[in-house]
mmCIF file of C-alpha atoms in Angstrom:
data_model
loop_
_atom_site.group_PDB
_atom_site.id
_atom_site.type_symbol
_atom_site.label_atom_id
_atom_site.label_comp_id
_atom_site.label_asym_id
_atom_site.label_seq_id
_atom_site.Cartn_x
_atom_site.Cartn_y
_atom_site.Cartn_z
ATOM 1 C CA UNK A 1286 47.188 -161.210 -92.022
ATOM 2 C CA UNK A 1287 44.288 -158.793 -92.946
ATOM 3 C CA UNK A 1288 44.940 -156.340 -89.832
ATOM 4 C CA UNK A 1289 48.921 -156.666 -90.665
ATOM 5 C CA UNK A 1290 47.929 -155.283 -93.970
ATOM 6 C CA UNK A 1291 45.184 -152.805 -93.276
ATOM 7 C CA UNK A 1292 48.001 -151.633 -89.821
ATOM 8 C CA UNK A 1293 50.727 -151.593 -92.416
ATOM 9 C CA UNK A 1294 48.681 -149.399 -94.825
ATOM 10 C CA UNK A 1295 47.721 -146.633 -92.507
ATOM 11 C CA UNK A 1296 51.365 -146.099 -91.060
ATOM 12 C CA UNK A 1297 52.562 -145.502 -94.965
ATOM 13 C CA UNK A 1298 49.546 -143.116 -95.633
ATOM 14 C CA UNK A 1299 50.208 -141.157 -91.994
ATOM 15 C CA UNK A 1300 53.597 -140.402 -93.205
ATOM 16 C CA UNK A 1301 52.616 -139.976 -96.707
ATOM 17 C CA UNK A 1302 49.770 -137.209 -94.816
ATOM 18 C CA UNK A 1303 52.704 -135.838 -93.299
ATOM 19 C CA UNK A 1304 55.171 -134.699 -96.007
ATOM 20 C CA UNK A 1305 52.167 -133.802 -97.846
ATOM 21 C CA UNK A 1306 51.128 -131.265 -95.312
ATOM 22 C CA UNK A 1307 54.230 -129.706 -93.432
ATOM 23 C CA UNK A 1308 53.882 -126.474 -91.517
ATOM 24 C CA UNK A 1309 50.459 -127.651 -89.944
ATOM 25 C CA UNK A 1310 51.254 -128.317 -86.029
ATOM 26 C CA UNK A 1311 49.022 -131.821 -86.688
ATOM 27 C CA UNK A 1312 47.368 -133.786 -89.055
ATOM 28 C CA UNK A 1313 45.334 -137.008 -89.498
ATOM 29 C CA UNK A 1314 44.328 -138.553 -92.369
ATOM 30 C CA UNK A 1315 40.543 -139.213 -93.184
ATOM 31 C CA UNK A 1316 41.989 -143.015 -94.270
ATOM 32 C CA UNK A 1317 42.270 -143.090 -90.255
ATOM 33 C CA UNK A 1318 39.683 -141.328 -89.278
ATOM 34 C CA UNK A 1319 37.146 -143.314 -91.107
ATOM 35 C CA UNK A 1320 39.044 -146.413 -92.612
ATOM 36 C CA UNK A 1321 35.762 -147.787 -94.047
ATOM 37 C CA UNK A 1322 32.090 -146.080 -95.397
ATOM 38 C CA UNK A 1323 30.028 -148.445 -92.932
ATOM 39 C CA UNK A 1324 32.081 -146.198 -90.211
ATOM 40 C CA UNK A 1325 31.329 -143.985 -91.175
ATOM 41 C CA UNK A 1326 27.068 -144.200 -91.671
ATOM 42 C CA UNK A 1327 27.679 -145.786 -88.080
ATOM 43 C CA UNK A 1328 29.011 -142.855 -86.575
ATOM 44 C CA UNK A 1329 26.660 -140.500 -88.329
ATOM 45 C CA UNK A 1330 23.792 -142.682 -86.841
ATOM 46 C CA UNK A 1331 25.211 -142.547 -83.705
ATOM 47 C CA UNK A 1332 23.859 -138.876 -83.567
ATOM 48 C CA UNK A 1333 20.664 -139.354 -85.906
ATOM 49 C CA UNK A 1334 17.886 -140.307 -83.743
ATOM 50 C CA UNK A 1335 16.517 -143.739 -84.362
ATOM 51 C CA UNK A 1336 12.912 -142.281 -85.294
ATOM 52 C CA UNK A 1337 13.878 -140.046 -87.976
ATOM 53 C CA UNK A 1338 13.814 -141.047 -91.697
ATOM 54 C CA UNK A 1339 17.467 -139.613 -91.958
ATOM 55 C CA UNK A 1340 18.805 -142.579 -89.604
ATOM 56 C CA UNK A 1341 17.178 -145.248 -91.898
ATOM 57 C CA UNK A 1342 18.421 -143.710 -95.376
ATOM 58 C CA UNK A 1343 21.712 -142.429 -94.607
ATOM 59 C CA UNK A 1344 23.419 -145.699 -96.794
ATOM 60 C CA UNK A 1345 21.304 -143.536 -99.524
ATOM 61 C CA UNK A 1346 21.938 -139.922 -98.362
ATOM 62 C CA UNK A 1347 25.780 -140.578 -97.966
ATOM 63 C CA UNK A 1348 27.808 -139.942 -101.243
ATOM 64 C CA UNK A 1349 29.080 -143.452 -100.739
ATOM 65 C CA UNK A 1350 30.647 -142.975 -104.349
ATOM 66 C CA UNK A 1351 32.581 -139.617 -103.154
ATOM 67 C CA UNK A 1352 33.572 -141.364 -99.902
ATOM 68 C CA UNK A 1353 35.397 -144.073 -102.132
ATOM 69 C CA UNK A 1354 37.333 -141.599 -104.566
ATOM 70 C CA UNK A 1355 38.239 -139.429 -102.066
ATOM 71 C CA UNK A 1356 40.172 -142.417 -99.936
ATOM 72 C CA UNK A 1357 41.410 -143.796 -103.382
ATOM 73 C CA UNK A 1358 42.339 -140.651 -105.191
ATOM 74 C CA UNK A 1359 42.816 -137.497 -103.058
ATOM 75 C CA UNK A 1360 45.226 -136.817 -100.022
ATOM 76 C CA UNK A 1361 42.673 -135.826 -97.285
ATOM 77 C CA UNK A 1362 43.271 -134.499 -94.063
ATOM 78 C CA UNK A 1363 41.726 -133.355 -90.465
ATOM 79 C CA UNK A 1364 44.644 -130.251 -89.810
ATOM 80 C CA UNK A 1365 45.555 -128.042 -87.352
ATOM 81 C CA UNK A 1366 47.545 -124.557 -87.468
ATOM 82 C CA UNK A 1367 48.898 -122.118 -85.321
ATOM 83 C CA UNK A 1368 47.211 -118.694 -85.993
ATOM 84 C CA UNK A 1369 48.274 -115.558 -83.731
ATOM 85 C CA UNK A 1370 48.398 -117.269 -80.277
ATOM 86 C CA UNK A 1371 45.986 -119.809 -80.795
ATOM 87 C CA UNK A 1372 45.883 -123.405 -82.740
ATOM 88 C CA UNK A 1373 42.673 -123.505 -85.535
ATOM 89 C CA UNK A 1374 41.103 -126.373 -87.221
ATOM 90 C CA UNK A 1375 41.071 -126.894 -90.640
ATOM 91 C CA UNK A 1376 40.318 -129.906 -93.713
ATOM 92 C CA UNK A 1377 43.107 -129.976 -96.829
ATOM 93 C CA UNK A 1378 42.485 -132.359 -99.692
ATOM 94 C CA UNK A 1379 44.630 -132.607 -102.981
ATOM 95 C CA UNK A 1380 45.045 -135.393 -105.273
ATOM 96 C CA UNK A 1381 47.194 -138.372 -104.721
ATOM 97 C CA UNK A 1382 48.930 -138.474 -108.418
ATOM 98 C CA UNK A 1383 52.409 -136.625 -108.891
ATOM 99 C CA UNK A 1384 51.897 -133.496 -111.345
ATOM 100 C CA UNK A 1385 54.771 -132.140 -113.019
ATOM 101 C CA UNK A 1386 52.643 -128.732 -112.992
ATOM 102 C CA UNK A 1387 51.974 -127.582 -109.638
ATOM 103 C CA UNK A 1388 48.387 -127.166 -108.493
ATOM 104 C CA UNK A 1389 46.509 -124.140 -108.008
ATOM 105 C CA UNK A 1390 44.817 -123.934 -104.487
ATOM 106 C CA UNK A 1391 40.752 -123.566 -103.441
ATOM 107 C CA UNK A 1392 40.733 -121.327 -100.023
ATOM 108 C CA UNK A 1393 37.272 -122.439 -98.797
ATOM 109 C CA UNK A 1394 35.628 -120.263 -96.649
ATOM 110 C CA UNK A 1395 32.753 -121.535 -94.729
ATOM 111 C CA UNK A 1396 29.413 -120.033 -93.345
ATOM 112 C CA UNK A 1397 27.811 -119.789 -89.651
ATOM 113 C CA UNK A 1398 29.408 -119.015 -86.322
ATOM 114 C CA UNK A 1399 31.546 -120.464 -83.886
ATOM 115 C CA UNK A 1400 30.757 -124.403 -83.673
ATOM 116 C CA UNK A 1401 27.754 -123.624 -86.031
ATOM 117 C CA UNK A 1402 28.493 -124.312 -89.870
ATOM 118 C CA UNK A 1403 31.673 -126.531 -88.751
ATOM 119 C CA UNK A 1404 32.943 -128.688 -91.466
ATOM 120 C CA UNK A 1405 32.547 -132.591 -90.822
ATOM 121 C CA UNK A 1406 33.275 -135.243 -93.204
ATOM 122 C CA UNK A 1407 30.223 -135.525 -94.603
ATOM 123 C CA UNK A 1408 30.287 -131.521 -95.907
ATOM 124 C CA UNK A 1409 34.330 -132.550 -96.864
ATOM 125 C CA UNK A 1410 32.868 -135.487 -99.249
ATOM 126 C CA UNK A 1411 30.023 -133.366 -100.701
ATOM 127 C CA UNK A 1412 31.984 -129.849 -100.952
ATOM 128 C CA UNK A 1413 35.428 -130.263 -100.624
ATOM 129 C CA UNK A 1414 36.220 -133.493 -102.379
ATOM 130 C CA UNK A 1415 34.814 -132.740 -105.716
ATOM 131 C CA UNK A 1416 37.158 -129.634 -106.201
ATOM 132 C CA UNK A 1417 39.931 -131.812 -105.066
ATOM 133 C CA UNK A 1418 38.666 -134.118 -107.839
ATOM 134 C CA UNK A 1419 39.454 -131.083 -110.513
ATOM 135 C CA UNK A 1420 43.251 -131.162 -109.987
ATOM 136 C CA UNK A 1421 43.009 -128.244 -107.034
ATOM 137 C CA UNK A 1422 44.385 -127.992 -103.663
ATOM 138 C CA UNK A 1423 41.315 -127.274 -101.186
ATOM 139 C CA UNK A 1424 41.708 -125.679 -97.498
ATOM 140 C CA UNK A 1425 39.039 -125.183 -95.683
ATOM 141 C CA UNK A 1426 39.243 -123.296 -92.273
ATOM 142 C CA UNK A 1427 36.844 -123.654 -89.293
ATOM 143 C CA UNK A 1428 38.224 -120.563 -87.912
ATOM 144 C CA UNK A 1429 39.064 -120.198 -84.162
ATOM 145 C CA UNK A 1430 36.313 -120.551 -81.672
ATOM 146 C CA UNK A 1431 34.987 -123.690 -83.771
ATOM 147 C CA UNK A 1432 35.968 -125.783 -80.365
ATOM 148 C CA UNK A 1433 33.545 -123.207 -77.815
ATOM 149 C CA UNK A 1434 34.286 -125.372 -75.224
ATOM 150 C CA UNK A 1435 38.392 -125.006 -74.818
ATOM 151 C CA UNK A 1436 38.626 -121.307 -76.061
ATOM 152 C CA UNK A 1437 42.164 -120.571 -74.341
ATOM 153 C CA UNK A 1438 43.236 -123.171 -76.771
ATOM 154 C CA UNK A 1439 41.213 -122.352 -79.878
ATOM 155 C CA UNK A 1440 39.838 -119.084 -79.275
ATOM 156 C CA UNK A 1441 37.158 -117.255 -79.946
ATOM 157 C CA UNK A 1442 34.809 -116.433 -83.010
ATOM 158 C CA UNK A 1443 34.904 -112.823 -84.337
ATOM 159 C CA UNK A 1444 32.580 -112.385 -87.061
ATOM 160 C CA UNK A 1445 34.902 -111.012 -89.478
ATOM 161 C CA UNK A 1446 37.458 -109.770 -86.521
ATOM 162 C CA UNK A 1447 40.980 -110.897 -85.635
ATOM 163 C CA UNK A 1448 39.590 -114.154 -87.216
ATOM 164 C CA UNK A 1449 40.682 -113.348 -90.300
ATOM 165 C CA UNK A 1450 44.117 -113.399 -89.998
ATOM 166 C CA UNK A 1451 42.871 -117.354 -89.955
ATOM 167 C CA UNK A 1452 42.177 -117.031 -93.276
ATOM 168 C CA UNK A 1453 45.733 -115.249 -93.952
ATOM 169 C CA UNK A 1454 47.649 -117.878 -92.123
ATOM 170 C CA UNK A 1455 46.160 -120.799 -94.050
ATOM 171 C CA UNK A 1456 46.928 -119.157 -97.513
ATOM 172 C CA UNK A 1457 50.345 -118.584 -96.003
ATOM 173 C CA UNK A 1458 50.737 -122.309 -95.203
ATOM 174 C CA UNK A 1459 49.066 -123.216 -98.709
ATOM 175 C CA UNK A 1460 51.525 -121.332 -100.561
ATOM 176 C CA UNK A 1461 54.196 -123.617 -99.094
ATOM 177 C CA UNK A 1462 53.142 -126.911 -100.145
ATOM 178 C CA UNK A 1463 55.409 -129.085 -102.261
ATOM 179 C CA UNK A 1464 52.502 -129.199 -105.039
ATOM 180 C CA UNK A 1465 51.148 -125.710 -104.641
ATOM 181 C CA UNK A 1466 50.776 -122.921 -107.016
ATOM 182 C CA UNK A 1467 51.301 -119.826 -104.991
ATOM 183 C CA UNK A 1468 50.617 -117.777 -108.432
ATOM 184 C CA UNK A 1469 47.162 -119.364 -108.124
ATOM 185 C CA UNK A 1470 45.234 -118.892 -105.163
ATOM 186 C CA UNK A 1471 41.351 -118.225 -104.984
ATOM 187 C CA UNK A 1472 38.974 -117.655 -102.283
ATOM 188 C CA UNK A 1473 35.179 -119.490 -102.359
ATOM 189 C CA UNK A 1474 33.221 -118.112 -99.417
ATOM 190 C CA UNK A 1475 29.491 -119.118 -98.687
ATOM 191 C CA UNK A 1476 27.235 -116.827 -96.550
ATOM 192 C CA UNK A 1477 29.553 -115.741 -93.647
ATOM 193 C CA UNK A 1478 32.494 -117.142 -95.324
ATOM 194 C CA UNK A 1479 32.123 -114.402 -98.336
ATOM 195 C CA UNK A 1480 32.706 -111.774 -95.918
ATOM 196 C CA UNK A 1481 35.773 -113.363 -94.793
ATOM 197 C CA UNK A 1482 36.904 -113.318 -97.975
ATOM 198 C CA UNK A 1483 36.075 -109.732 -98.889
ATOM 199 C CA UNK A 1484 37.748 -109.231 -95.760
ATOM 200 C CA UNK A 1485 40.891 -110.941 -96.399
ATOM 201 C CA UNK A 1486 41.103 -109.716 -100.032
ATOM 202 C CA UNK A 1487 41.142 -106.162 -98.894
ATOM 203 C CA UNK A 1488 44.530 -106.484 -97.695
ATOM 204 C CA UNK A 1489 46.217 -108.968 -100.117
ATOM 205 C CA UNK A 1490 46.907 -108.741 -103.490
ATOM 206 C CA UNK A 1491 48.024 -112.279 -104.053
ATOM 207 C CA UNK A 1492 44.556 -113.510 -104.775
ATOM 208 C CA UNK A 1493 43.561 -114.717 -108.432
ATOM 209 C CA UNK A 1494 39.852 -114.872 -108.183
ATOM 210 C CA UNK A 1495 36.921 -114.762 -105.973
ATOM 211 C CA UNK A 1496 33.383 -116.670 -106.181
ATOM 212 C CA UNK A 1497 30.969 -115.981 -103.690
ATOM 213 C CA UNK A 1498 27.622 -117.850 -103.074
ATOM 214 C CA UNK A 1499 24.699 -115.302 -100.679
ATOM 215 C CA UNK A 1500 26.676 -113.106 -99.035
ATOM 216 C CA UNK A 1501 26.017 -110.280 -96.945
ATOM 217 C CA UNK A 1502 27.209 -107.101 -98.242
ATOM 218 C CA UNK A 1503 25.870 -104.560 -95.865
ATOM 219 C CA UNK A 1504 24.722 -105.715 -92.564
ATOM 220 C CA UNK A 1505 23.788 -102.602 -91.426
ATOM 221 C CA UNK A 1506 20.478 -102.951 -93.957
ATOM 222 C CA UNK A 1507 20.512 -106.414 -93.317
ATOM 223 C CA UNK A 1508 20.228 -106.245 -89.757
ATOM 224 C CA UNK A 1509 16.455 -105.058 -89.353
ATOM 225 C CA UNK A 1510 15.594 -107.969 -92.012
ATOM 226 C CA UNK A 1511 17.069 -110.572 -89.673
ATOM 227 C CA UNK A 1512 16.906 -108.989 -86.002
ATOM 228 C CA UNK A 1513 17.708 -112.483 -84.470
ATOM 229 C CA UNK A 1514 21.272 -112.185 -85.482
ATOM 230 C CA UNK A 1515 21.777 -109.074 -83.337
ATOM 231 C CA UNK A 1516 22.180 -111.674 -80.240
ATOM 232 C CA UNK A 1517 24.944 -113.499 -82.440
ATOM 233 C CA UNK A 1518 26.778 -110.539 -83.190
ATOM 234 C CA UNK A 1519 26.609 -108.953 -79.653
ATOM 235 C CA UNK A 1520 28.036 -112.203 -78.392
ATOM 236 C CA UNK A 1521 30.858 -112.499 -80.973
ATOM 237 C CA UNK A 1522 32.046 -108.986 -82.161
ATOM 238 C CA UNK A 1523 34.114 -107.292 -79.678
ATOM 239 C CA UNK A 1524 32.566 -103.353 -78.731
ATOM 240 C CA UNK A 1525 29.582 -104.513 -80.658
ATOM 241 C CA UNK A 1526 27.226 -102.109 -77.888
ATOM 242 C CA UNK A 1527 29.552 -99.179 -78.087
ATOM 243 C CA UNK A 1528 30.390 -99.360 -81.671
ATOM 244 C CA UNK A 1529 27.613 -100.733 -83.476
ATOM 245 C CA UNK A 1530 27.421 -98.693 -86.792
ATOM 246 C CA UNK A 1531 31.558 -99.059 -87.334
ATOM 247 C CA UNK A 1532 31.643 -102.581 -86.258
ATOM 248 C CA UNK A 1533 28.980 -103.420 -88.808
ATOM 249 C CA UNK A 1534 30.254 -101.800 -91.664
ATOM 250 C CA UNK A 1535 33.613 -102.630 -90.913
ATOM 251 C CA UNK A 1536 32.239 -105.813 -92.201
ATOM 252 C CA UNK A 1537 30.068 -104.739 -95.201
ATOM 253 C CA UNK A 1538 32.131 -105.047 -98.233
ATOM 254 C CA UNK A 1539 29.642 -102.428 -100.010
ATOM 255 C CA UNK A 1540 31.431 -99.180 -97.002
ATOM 256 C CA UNK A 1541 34.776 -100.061 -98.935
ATOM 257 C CA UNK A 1542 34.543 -102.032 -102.164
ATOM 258 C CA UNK A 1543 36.913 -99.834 -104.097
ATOM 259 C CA UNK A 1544 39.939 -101.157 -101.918
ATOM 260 C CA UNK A 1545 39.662 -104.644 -103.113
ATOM 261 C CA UNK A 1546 42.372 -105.321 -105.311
ATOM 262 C CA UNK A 1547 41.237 -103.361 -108.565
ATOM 263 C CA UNK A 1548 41.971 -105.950 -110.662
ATOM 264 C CA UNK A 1549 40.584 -109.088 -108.940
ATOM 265 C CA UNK A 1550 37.910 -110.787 -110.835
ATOM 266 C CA UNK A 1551 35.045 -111.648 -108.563
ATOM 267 C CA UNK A 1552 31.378 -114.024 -109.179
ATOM 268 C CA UNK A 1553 29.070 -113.249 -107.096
ATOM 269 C CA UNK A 1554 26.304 -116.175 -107.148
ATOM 270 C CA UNK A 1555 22.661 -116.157 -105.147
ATOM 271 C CA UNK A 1556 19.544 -117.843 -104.627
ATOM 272 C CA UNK A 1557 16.345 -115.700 -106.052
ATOM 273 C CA UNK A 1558 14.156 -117.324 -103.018
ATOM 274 C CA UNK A 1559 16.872 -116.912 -100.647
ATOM 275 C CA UNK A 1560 14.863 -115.912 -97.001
ATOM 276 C CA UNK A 1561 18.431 -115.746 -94.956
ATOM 277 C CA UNK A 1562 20.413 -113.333 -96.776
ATOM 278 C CA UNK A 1563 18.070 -110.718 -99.043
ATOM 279 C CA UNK A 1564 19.383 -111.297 -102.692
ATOM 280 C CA UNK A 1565 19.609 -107.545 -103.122
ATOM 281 C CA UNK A 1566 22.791 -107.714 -101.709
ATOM 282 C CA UNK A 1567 24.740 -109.595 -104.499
ATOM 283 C CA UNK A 1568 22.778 -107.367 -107.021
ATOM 284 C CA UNK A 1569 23.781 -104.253 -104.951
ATOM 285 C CA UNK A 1570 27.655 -105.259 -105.127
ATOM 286 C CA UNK A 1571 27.882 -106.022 -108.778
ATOM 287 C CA UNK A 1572 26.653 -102.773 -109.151
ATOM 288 C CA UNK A 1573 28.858 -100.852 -107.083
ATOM 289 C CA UNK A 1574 32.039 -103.017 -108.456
ATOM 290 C CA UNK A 1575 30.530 -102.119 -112.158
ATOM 291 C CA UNK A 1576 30.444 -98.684 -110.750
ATOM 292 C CA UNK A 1577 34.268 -99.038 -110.468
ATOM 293 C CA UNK A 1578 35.064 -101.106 -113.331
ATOM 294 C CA UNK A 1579 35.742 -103.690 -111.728
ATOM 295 C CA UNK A 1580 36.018 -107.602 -112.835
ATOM 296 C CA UNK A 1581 32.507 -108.891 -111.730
ATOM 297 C CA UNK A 1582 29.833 -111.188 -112.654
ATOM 298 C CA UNK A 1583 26.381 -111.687 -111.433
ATOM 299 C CA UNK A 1584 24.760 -115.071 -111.517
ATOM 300 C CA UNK A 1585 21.130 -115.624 -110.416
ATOM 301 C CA UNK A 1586 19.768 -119.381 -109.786
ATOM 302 C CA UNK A 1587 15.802 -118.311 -109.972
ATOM 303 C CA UNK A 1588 14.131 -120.557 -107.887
ATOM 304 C CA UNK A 1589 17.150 -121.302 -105.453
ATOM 305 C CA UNK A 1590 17.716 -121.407 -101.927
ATOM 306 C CA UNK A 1591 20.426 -119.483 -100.003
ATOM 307 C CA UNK A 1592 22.663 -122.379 -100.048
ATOM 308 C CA UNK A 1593 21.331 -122.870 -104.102
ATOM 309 C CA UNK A 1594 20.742 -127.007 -101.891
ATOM 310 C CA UNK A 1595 19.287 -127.993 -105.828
ATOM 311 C CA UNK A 1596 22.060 -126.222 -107.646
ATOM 312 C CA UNK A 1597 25.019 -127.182 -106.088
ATOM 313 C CA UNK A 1598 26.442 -128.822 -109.542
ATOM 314 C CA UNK A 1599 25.747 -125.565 -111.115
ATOM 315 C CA UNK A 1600 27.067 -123.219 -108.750
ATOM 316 C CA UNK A 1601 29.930 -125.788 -108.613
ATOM 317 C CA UNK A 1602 30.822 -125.876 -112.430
ATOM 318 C CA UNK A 1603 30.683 -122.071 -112.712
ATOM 319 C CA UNK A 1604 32.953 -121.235 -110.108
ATOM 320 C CA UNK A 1605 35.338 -123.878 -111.185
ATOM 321 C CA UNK A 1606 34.913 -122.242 -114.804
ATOM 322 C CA UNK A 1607 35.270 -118.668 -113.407
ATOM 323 C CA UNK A 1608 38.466 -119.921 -111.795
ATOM 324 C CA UNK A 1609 40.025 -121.619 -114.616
ATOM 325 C CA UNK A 1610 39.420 -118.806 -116.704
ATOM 326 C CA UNK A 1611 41.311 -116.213 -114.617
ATOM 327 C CA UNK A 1612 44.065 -119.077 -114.049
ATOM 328 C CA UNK A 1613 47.799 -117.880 -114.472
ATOM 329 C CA UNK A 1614 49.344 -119.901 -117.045
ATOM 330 C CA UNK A 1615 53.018 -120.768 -117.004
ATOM 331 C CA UNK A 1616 53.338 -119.457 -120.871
ATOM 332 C CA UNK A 1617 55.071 -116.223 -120.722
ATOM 333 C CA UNK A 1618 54.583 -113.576 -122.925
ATOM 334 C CA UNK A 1619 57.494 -112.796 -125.503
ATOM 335 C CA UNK A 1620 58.074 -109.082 -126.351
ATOM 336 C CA UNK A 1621 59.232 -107.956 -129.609
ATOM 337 C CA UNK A 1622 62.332 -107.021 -129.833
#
């Protein structure tokens, strides 16, 4: 009687995953992906070696609480879309409860390369599903080339290339949710992820707000500070031999800040101690979108990594704030007459 249940409850909540998602070419719902949280520390121990200290504690190191409101409260989804030619992977979590206001929508914009900095379950719980929690829609792309090993079907990682149009398509899909409120979209991007977003805010003007956690701004300073990633970006960026200088500042927000959207409000957030991206880039943005009176703030977390790992409530609750504040209400203003 227990299976007939537990059968009968995942064919309501694929179809419920279905209306709640239309336009994406497929969809599976986390209920049925990992129906229970000892599943899920199994599977996760399936690739922790046995030695470690991880393997032992992960009952401990998995948000066991987030895994349970996120399968009781949110709508959460492995998706997949069509973008340009190819099909793209993404995550989509909103809440479960009926609003009679629709929801403004979280683009999230990862970090890393290719399969590296892919979004599993356990980053959905711990990133993803609190936003959710907050009465927002989140997307989360993994961009194409996140499956290296079937790239006719998925593509290929650009750095910041065609792959953006990734980021276009999803917002375009967002916007057509039942629950969405296409007057309130933001991008978050972290590392790699903020210059997708720069990227994709250059040539929108839909976009309510940014917030962007260690970005690089300039890569062609950047570069000589981290000369490893010139095998990353040789083996991702198309021409990158014959067109180094363009192809690098084609993706440096500080070679064309003034054609973001002049009026798009933008955090910019970093980690003092951050060794992976130099924190003079944030600083150097917010002073070149100063410059241009632009909509910017600067936050610096002192002692913080480049991911701000002992902040993450902090950079959380700010970027939640700085989104709320630049929120389009549904009050309209009433002219005199």
């Amino acid at each position: 009687m227990k299976l007939f249940w537990f059968v009968l409850l995942l064919g309501y909540h694929a179809q419920s995953t279905a209306q709640s998602w239309p336009g994406f070419a497929k969809q599976q719902s986390c209920l049925e992906l990992y129906p229970t949280y000892q599943q899920l520390v199994d599977e996760v121990r399936s690739y922790t070696p046995w030695y470690s200290m991880d393997h032992w504690l992960l009952p401990w190191l998995l948000p066991k609480q987030q895994f349970e409101v996120t399968q009781q409260q949110l709508n959460c989804a492995q998706l997949e879309y069509q973008s340009d030619t190819l099909l793209v992977q993404a995550w989509g979590l909103q809440p479960h409860s009926k609003s009679t206001k629709k929801r403004p929508v979280i683009i999230y914009n990862r970090g890393g390369n290719a399969a590296l900095g892919r979004l599993d379950f356990v980053s959905v719980l711990r990133q993803l599903s609190p936003l959710a929690q907050q009465g927002f829609i989140v997307l989360a792309s993994q961009y194409r080339g996140s499956v290296p090993k079937d790239q006719q079907t998925y593509g290929k990682d650009q750095f910041g290339g065609a792959d953006v149009n990734d980021i276009h398509q999803l917002i375009e899909l967002a916007k057509k949710l039942p629950e969405a409120d296409a007057n309130n979209i933001f991008l978050y991007g972290i590392s790699r992820g903020g210059i997708m977003s720069y990227l994709t805010a250059r040539q929108r003007d839909d976009i309510r707000a940014m917030a962007i956690t260690g970005a690089p701004v300039d890569l062609v300073t950047e570069l000589p500070r981290l000369p490893e990633m010139e095998l990353i970006f040789r083996s991702l960026i198309p021409n990158y031999d014959q067109n180094k200088q363009q192809e690098l500042q084609q993706r440096s927000v500080l070679y064309w800040a003034e054609e973001l959207p002049a009026t798009l409000p933008i955090l910019l957030m970093y980690g003092a101690e951050d060794q992976r991206v130099h924190p003079d880039n944030s600083q150097r943005l917010a002073a070149k979108l100063t410059e241009l009176q632009r909509p910017v703030k600067l936050i610096e977390f002192t002692d913080a990594d480049h991911l701000l790992t002992d902040y993450k409530e902090q950079e959380r609750e700010a970027m939640l704030q700085w989104f709320r504040q630049h929120q389009q209400t549904e009050q309209k203003v009433v002219t005199a007459p």
